[in-house]
mmCIF file of C-alpha atoms and ligand atoms in Angstrom:
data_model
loop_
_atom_site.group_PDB
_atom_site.id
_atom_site.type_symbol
_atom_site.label_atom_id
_atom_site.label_comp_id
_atom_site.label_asym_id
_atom_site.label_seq_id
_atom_site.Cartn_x
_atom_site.Cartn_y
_atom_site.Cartn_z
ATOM 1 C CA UNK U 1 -16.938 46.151 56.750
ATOM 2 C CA UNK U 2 -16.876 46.760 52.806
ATOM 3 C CA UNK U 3 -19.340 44.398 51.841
ATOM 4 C CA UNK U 4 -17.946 41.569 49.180
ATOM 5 C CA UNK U 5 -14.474 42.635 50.160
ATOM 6 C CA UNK U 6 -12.032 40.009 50.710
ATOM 7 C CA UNK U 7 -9.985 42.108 53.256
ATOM 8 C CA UNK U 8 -10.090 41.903 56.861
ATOM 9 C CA UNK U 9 -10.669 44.876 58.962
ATOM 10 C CA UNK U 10 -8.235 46.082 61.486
ATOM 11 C CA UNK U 11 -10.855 47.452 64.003
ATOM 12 C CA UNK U 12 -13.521 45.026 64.801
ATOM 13 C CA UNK U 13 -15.667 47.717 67.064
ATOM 14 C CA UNK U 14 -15.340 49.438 63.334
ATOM 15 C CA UNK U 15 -16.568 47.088 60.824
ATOM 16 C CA UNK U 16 -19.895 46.079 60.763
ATOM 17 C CA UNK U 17 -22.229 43.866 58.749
ATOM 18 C CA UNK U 18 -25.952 45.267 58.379
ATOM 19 C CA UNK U 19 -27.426 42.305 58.298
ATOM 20 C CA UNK U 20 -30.760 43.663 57.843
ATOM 21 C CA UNK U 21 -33.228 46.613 58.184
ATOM 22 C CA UNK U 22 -35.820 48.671 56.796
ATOM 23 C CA UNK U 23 -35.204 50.924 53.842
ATOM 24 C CA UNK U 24 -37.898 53.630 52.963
ATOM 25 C CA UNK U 25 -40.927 54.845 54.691
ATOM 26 C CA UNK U 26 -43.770 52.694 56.159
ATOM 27 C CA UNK U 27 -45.769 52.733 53.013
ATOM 28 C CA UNK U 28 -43.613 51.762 49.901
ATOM 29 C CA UNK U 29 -40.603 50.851 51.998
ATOM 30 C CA UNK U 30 -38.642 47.224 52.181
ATOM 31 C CA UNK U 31 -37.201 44.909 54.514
ATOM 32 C CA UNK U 32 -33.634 44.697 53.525
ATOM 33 C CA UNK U 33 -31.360 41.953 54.467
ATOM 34 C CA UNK U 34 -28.079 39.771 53.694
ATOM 35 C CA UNK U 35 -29.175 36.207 51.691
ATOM 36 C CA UNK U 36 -26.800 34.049 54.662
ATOM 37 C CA UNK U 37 -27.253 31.046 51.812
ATOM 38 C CA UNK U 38 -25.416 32.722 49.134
ATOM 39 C CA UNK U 39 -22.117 33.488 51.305
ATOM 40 C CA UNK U 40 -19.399 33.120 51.545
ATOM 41 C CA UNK U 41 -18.936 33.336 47.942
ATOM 42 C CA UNK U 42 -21.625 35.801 47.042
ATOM 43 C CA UNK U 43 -23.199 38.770 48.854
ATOM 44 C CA UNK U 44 -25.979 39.784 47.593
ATOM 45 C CA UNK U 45 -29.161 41.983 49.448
ATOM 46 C CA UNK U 46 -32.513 40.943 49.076
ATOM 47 C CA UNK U 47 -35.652 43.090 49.320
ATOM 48 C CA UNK U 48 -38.529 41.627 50.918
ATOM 49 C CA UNK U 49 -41.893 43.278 49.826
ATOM 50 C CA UNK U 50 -44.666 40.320 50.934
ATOM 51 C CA UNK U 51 -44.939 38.519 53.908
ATOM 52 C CA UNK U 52 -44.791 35.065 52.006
ATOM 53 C CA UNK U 53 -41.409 36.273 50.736
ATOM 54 C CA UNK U 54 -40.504 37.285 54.337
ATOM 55 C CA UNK U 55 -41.354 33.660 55.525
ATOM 56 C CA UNK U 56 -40.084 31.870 52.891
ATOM 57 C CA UNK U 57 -36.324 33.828 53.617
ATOM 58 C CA UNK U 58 -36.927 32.542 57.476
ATOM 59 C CA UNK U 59 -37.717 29.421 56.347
ATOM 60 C CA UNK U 60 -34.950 28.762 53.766
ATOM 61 C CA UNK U 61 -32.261 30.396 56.117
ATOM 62 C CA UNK U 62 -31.860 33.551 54.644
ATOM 63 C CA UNK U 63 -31.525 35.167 57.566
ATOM 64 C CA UNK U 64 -31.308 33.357 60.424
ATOM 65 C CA UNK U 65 -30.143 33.374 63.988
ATOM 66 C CA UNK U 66 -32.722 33.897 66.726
ATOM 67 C CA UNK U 67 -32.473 37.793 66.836
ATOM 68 C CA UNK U 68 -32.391 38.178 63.683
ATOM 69 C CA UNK U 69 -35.131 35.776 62.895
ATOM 70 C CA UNK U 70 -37.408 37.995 65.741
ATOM 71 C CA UNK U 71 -36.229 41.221 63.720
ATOM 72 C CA UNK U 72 -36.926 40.023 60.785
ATOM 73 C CA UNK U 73 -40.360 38.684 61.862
ATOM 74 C CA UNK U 74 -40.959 42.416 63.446
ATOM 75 C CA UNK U 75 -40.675 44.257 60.065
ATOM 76 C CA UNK U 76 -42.517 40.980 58.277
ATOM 77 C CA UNK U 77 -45.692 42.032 60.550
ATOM 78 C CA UNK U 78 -45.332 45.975 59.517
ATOM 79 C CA UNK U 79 -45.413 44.742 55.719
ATOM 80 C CA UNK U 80 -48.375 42.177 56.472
ATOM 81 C CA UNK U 81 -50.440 44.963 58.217
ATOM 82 C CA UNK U 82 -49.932 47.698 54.986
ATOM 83 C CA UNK U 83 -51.749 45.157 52.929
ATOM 84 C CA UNK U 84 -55.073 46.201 55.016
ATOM 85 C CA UNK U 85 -54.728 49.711 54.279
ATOM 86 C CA UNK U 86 -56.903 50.695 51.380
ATOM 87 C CA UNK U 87 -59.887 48.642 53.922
ATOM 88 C CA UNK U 88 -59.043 51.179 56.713
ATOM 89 C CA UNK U 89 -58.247 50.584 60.419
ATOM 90 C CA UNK U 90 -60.185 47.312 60.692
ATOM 91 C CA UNK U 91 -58.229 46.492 57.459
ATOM 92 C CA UNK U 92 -55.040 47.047 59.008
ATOM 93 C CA UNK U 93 -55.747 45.347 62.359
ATOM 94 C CA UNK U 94 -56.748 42.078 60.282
ATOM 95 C CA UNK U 95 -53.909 41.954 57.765
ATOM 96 C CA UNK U 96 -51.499 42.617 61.001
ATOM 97 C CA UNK U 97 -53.106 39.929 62.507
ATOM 98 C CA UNK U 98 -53.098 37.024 60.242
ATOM 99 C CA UNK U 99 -49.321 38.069 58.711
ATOM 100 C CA UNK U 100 -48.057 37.426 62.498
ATOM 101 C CA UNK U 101 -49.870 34.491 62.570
ATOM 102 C CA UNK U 102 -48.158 33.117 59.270
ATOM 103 C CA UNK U 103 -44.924 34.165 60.108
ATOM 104 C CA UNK U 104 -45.495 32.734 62.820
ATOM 105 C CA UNK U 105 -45.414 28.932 61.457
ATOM 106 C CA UNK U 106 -41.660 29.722 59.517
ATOM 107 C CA UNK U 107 -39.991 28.107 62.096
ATOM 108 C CA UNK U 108 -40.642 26.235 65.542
ATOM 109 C CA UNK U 109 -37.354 26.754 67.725
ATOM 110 C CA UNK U 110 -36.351 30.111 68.251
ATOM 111 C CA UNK U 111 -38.617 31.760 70.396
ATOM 112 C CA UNK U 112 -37.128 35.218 69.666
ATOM 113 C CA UNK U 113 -39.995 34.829 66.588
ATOM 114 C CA UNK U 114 -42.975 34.277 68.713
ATOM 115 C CA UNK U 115 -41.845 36.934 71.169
ATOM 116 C CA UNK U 116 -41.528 39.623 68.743
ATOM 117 C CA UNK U 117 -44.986 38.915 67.035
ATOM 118 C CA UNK U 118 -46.141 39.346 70.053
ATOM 119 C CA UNK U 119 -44.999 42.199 70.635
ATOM 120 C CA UNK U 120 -45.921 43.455 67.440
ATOM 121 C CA UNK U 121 -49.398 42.485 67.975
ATOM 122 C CA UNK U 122 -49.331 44.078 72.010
ATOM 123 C CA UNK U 123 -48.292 46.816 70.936
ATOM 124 C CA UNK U 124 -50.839 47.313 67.833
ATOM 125 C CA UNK U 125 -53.083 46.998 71.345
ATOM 126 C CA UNK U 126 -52.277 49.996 72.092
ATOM 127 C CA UNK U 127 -52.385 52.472 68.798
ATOM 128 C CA UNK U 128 -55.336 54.739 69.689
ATOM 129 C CA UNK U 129 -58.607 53.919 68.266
ATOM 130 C CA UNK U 130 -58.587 57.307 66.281
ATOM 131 C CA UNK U 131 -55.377 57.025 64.646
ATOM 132 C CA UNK U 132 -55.008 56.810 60.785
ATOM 133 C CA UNK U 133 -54.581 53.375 59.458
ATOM 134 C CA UNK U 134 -51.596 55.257 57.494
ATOM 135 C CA UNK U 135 -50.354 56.283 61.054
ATOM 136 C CA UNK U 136 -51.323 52.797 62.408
ATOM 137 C CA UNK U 137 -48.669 51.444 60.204
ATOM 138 C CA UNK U 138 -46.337 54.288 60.473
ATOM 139 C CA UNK U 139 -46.412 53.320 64.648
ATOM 140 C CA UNK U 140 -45.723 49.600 63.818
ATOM 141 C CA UNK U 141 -42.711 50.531 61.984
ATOM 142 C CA UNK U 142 -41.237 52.586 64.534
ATOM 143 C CA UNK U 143 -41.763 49.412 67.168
ATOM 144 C CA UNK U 144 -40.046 47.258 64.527
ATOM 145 C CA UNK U 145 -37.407 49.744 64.570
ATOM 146 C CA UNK U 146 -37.413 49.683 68.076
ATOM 147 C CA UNK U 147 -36.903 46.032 68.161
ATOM 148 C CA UNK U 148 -33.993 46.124 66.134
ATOM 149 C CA UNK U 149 -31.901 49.456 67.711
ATOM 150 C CA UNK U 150 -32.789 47.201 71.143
ATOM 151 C CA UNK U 151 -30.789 44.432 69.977
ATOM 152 C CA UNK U 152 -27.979 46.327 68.658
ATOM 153 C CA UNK U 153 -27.615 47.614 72.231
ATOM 154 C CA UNK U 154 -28.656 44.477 73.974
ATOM 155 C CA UNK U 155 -25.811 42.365 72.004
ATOM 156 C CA UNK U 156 -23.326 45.496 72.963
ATOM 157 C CA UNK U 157 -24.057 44.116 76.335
ATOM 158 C CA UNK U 158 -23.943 40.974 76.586
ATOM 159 C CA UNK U 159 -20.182 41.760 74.623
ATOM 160 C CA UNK U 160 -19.133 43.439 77.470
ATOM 161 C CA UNK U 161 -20.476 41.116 79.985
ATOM 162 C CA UNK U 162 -19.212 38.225 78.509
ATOM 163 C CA UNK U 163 -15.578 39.537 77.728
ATOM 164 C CA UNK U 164 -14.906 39.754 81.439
ATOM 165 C CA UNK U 165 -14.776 36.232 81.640
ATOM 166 C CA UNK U 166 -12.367 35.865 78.516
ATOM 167 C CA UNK U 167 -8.802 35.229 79.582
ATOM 168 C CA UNK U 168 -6.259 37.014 77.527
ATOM 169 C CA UNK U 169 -4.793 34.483 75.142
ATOM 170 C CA UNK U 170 -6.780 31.331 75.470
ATOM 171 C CA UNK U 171 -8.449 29.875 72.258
ATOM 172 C CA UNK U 172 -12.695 30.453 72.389
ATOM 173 C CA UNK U 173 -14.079 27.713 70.822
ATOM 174 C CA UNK U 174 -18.074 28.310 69.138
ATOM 175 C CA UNK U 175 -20.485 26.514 67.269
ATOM 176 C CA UNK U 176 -22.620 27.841 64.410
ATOM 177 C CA UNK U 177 -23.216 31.254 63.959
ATOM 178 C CA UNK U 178 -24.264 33.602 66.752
ATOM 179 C CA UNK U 179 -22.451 36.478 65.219
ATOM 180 C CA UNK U 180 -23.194 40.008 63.899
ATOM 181 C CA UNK U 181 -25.122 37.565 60.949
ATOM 182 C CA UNK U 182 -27.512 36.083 63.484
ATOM 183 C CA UNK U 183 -29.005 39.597 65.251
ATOM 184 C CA UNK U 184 -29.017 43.212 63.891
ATOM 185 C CA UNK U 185 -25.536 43.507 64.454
ATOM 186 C CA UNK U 186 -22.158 42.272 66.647
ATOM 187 C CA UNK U 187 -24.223 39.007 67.583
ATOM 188 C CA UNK U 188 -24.329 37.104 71.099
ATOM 189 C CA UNK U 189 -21.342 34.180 71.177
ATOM 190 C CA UNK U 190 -19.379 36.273 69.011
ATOM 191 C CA UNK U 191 -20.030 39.630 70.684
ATOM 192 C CA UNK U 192 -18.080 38.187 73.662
ATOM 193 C CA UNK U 193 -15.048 37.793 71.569
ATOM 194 C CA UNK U 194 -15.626 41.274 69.513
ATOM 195 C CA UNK U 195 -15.790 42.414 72.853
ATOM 196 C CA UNK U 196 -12.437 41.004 74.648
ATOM 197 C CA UNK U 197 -10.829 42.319 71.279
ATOM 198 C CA UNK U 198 -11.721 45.329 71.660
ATOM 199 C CA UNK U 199 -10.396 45.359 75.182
ATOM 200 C CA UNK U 200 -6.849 44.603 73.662
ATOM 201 C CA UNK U 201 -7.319 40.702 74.779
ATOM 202 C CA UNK U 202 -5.429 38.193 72.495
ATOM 203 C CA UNK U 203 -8.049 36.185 71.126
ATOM 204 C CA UNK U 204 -8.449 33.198 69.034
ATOM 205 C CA UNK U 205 -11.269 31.491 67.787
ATOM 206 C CA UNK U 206 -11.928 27.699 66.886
ATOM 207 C CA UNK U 207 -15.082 27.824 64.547
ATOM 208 C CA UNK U 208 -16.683 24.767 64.297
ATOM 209 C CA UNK U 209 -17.646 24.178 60.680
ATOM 210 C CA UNK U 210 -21.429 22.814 61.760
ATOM 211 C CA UNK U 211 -22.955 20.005 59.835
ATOM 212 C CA UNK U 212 -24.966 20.282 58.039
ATOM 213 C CA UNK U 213 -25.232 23.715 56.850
ATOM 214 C CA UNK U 214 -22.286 24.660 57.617
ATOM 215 C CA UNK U 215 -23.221 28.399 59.470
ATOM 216 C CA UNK U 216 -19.530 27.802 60.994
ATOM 217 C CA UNK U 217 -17.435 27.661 58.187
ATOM 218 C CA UNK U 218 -20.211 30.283 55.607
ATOM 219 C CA UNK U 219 -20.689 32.926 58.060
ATOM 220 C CA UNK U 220 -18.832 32.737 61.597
ATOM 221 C CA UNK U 221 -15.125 31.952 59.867
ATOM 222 C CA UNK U 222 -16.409 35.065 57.062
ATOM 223 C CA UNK U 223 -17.645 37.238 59.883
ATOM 224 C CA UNK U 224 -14.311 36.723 62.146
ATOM 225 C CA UNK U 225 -12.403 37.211 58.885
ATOM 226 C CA UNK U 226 -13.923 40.284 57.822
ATOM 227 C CA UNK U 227 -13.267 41.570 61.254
ATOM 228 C CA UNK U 228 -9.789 40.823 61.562
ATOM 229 C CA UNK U 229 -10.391 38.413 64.459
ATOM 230 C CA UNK U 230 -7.925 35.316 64.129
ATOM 231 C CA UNK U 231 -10.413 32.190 63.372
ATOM 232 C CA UNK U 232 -8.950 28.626 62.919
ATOM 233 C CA UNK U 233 -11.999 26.477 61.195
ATOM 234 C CA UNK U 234 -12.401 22.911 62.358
ATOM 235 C CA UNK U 235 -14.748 20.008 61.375
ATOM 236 C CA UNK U 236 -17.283 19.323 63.499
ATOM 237 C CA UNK U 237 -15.582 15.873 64.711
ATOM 238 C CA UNK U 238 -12.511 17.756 65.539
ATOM 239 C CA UNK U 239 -13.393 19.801 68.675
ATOM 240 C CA UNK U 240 -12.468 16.894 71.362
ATOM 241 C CA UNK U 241 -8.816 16.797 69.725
ATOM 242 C CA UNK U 242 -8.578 20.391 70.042
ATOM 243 C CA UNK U 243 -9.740 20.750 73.546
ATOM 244 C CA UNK U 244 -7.135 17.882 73.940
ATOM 245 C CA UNK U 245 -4.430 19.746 72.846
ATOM 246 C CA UNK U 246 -5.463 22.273 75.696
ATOM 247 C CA UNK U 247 -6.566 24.852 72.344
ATOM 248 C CA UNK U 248 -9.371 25.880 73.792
ATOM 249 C CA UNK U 249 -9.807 27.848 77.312
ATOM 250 C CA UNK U 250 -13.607 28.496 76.785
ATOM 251 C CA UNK U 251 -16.583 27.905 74.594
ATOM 252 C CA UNK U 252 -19.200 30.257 74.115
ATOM 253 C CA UNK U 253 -22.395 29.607 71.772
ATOM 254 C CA UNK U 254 -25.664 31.324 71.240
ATOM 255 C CA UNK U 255 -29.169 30.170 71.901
ATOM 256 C CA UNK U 256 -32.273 29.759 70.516
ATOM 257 C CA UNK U 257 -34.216 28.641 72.935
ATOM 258 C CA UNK U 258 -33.927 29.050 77.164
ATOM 259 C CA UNK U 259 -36.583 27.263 79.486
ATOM 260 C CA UNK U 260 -37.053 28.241 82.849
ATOM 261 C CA UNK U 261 -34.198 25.766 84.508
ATOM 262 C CA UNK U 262 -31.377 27.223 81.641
ATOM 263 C CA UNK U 263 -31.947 23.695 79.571
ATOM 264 C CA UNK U 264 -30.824 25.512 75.892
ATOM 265 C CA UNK U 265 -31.626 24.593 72.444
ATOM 266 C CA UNK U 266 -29.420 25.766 69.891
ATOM 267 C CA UNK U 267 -28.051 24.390 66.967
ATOM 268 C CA UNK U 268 -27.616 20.482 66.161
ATOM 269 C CA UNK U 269 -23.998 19.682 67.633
ATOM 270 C CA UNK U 270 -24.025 22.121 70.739
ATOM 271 C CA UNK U 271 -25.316 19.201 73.215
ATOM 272 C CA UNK U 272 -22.004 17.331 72.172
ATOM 273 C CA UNK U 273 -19.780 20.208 72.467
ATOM 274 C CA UNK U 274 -20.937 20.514 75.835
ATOM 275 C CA UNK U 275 -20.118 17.465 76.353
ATOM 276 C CA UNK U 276 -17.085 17.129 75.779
ATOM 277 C CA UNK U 277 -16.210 20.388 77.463
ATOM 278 C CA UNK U 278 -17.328 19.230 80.330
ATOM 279 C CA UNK U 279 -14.846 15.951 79.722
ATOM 280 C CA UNK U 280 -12.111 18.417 79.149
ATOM 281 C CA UNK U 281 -12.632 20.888 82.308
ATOM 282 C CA UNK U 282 -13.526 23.464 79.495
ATOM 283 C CA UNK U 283 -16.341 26.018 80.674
ATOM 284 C CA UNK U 284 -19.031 26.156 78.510
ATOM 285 C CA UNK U 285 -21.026 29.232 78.141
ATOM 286 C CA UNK U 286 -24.256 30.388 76.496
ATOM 287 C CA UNK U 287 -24.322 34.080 75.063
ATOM 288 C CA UNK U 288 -28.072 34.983 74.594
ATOM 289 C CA UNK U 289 -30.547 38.123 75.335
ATOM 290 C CA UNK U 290 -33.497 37.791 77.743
ATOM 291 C CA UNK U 291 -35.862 37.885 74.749
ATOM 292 C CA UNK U 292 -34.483 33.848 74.267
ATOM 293 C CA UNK U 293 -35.697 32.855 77.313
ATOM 294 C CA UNK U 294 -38.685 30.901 77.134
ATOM 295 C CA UNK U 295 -40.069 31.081 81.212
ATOM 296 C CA UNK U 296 -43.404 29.184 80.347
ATOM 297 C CA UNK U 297 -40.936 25.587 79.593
ATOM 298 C CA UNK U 298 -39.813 24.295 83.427
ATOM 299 C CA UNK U 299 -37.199 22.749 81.365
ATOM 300 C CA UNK U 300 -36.325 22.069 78.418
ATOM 301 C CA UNK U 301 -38.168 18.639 77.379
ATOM 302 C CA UNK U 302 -41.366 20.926 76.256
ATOM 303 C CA UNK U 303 -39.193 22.670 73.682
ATOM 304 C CA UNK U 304 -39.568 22.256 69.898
ATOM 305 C CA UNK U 305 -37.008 20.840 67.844
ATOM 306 C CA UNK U 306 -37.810 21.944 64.032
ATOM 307 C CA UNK U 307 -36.993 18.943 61.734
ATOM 308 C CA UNK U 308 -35.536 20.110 58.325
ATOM 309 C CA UNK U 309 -35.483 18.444 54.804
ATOM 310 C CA UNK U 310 -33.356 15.149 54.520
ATOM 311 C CA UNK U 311 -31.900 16.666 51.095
ATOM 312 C CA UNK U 312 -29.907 19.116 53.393
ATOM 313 C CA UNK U 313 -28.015 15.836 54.133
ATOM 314 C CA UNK U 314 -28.371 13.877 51.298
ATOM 315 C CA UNK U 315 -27.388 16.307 48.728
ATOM 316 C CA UNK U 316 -26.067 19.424 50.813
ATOM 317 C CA UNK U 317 -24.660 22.090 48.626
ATOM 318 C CA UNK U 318 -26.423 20.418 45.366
ATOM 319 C CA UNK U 319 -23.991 17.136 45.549
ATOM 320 C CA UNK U 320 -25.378 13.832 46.312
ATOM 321 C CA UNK U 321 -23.450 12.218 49.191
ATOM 322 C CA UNK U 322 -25.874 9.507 50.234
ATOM 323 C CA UNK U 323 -27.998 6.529 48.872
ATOM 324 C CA UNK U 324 -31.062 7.403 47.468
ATOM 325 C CA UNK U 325 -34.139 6.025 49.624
ATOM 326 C CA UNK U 326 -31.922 6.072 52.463
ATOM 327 C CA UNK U 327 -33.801 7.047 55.567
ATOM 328 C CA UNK U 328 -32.720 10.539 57.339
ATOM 329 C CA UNK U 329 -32.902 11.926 60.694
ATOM 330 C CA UNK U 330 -32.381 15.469 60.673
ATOM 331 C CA UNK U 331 -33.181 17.973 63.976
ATOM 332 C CA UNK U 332 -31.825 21.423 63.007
ATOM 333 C CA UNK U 333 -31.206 21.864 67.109
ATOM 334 C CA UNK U 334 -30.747 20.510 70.213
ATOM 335 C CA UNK U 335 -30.791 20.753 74.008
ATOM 336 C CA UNK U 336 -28.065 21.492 76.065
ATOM 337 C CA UNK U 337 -29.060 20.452 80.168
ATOM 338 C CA UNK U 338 -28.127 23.401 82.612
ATOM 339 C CA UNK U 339 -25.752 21.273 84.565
ATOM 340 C CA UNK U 340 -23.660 21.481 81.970
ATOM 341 C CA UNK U 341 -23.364 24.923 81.614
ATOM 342 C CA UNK U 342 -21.121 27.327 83.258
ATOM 343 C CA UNK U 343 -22.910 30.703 82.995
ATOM 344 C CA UNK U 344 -25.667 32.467 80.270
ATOM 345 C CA UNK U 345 -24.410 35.948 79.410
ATOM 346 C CA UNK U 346 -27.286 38.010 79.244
ATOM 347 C CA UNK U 347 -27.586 41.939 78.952
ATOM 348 C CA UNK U 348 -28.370 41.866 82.329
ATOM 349 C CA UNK U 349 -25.325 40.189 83.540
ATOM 350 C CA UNK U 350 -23.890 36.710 83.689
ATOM 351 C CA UNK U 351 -26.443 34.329 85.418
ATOM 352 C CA UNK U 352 -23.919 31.721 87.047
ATOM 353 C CA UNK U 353 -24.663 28.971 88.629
ATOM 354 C CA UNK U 354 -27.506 27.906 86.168
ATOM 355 C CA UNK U 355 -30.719 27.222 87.605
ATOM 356 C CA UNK U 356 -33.972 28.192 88.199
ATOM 357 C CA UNK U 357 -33.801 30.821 91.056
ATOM 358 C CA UNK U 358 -30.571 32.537 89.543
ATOM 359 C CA UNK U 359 -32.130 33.202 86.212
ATOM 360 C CA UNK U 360 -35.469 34.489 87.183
ATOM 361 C CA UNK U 361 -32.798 37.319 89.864
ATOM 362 C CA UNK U 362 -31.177 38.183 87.098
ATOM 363 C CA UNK U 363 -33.974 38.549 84.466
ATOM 364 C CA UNK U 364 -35.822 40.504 86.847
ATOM 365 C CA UNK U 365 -32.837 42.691 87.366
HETATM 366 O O1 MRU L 1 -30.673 27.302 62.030
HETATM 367 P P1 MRU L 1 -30.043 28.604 62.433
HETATM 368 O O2 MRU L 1 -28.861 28.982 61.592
HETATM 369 O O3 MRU L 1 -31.064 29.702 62.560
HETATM 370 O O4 MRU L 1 -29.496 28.320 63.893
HETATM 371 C C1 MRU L 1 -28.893 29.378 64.591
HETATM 372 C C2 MRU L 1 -28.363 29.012 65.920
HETATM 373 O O5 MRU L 1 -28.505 27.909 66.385
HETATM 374 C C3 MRU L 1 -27.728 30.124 66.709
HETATM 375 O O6 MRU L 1 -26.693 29.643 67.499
HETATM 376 C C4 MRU L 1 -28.787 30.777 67.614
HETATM 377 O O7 MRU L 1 -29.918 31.124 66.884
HETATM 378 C C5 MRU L 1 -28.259 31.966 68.314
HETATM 379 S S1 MRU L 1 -27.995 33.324 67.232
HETATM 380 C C6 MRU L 1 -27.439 34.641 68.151
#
């Protein structure tokens, strides 16, 4: 994709959004990424130098998407550790420490952020004792790196796991982003659909617009856009008439969140869509890596829902469209029960029916 360009590309497998990375070397080098709260109408990079600055972007949603919040999180702890440097290796093995433990309070719900700090931190484990704290750091970044080229490949497969069950010409419905935007590139939901494209299957996809940010209508509809992917948007209210209508032969979302049974958070809205997919005889699928899956949860009552400021109702988009005083409830995700799930497209494979037994096979596949 040419970034800022209005035009879509012909060749999804082609156009590509580099949602972020690292640009330099370990010492003086950045994290680089896409501010997601300035699109559709603006792209614009940002360069993240400090780990407050990398928190505060998780936090406020500049990047976002469970991957991509774990990637981002990666690089975050290579930045923290460099601070340590001029107090040598102990320096470096503190300042690692307590940036994964701050990052590590940016957000509650996708667990893709606690299980890449800990592998940051794991992995630090294992730098020899002797090494450089220049070389230290250097090693971190190359894990970080890691981390990201393994979830480029990881959403490749789950694309081409998840297209086989796309039939040629039925409408995909999503919710919120889970798109090249939301991982290091091609995404999970959406790398199903990139994926059946690619295969020369006629695809068309209902984006739900998703209240109250709106990742459905900023960045899926401007992802499937770029990529020349035909994308109908719809309010959020409108996805029972449009299942109705018979529009929609699947719907495939991402995840942010998997306990042990396949109960999955993911964004506010998802639990309804479910819902009514089930109503409709509509499978419903979840697209996620293994990385989302949370084993230590039996189910999904033990995981966090992050709460988010009222204002992002109240006065979304900087115009008041409530009361002031009035009281808000306003959980950024919830939890989608197994039963009503069709299949989780992993890298590994599809894990269908969803329980227990069947995701621990295929996870230890
Ligand atoms: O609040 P967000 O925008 O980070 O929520 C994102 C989602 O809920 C996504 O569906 C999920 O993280 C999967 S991204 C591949």
């Amino acid at each position: 994709m040419i970034p800022g360009s209005d035009s879509p590309s012909t060749n999804p497998a082609e156009s590509v959004v580099t949602t972020l990375g690292w640009v330099g070397d370990a010492a003086t080098g950045v994290l680089r990424m896409i501010d997601q709260t300035r699109l559709p109408t603006e792209f614009v990079e940002i360069d993240c130098n400090d780990v407050p600055t990398v928190w505060e972007a998780i936090k406020a949603l500049r990047v976002r998407g469970a991957p991509a919040i774990g990637v981002a999180a990666a690089f975050g702890a290579v930045i923290g550790a460099r601070v340590g440097l001029r107090d040598g290796r102990a320096g470096v093995e503190a300042a690692l420490k307590a940036a994964a433990s701050y990052l590590a309070t940016s957000r509650p719900t996708a667990v893709n952020l606690f299980w890449a700090l800990d592998r940051m931190t794991a992995f630090a484990a294992t730098i020899e004792h002797e090494a450089s704290p220049e070389a230290y750091v250097n090693r971190l970044l190359d894990e970080a790196n890691r981390i990201a080229d393994e979830d480029r490949t990881t959403c490749r497969a789950i694309g081409r796991h998840g297209a086989e069950l796309v039939v040629s010409g039925q409408g995909i419905l999503t919710h919120c982003n889970a798109g090249g935007l939301a991982t290091a590139d091609y995404g999970t939901a959406l790398a199903v659909v990139y994926a059946a494209q690619e295969q020369g299957k006629q695809i068309h996809v209902y984006a739900d617009e998703t209240r109250p940010l709106l990742q459905g209508s900023r960045l899926t509809a401007w992802e499937l856009h770029k990529r020349g992917v035909p994308v109908t948007l719809i309010c959020d209210n409108m996805a029972a008439v449009v299942m109705r209508q018979g529009k929609v032969g699947m719907v495939v979302v991402g995840a942010d969140r998997i306990a042990a049974n396949g109960d999955t958070a993911n964004k506010i809205g998802t639990y309804g869509v479910a819902l009514l997919a089930k109503a409709h005889g509509v499978p419903f699928y979840v697209a996620a890596p293994s990385s989302t899956f949370d084993l230590s949860l039996p189910d999904g009552s033990g995981i966090p829902i992050e709460e988010r400021d009222p204002r992002e109702i109240t006065e979304g988009f900087g115009r008041v469209t409530a009361p002031a005083g009035i009281s808000v409830y306003n959980p950024a995700f919830d939890v989608t029960p197994s039963e009503l799930i069709a299949g989780i497209i992993t890298e590994r494979g599809v894990i269908s029916p969803v329980n227990t037994a069947q995701i621990r096979e295929v996870l230890s596949s």
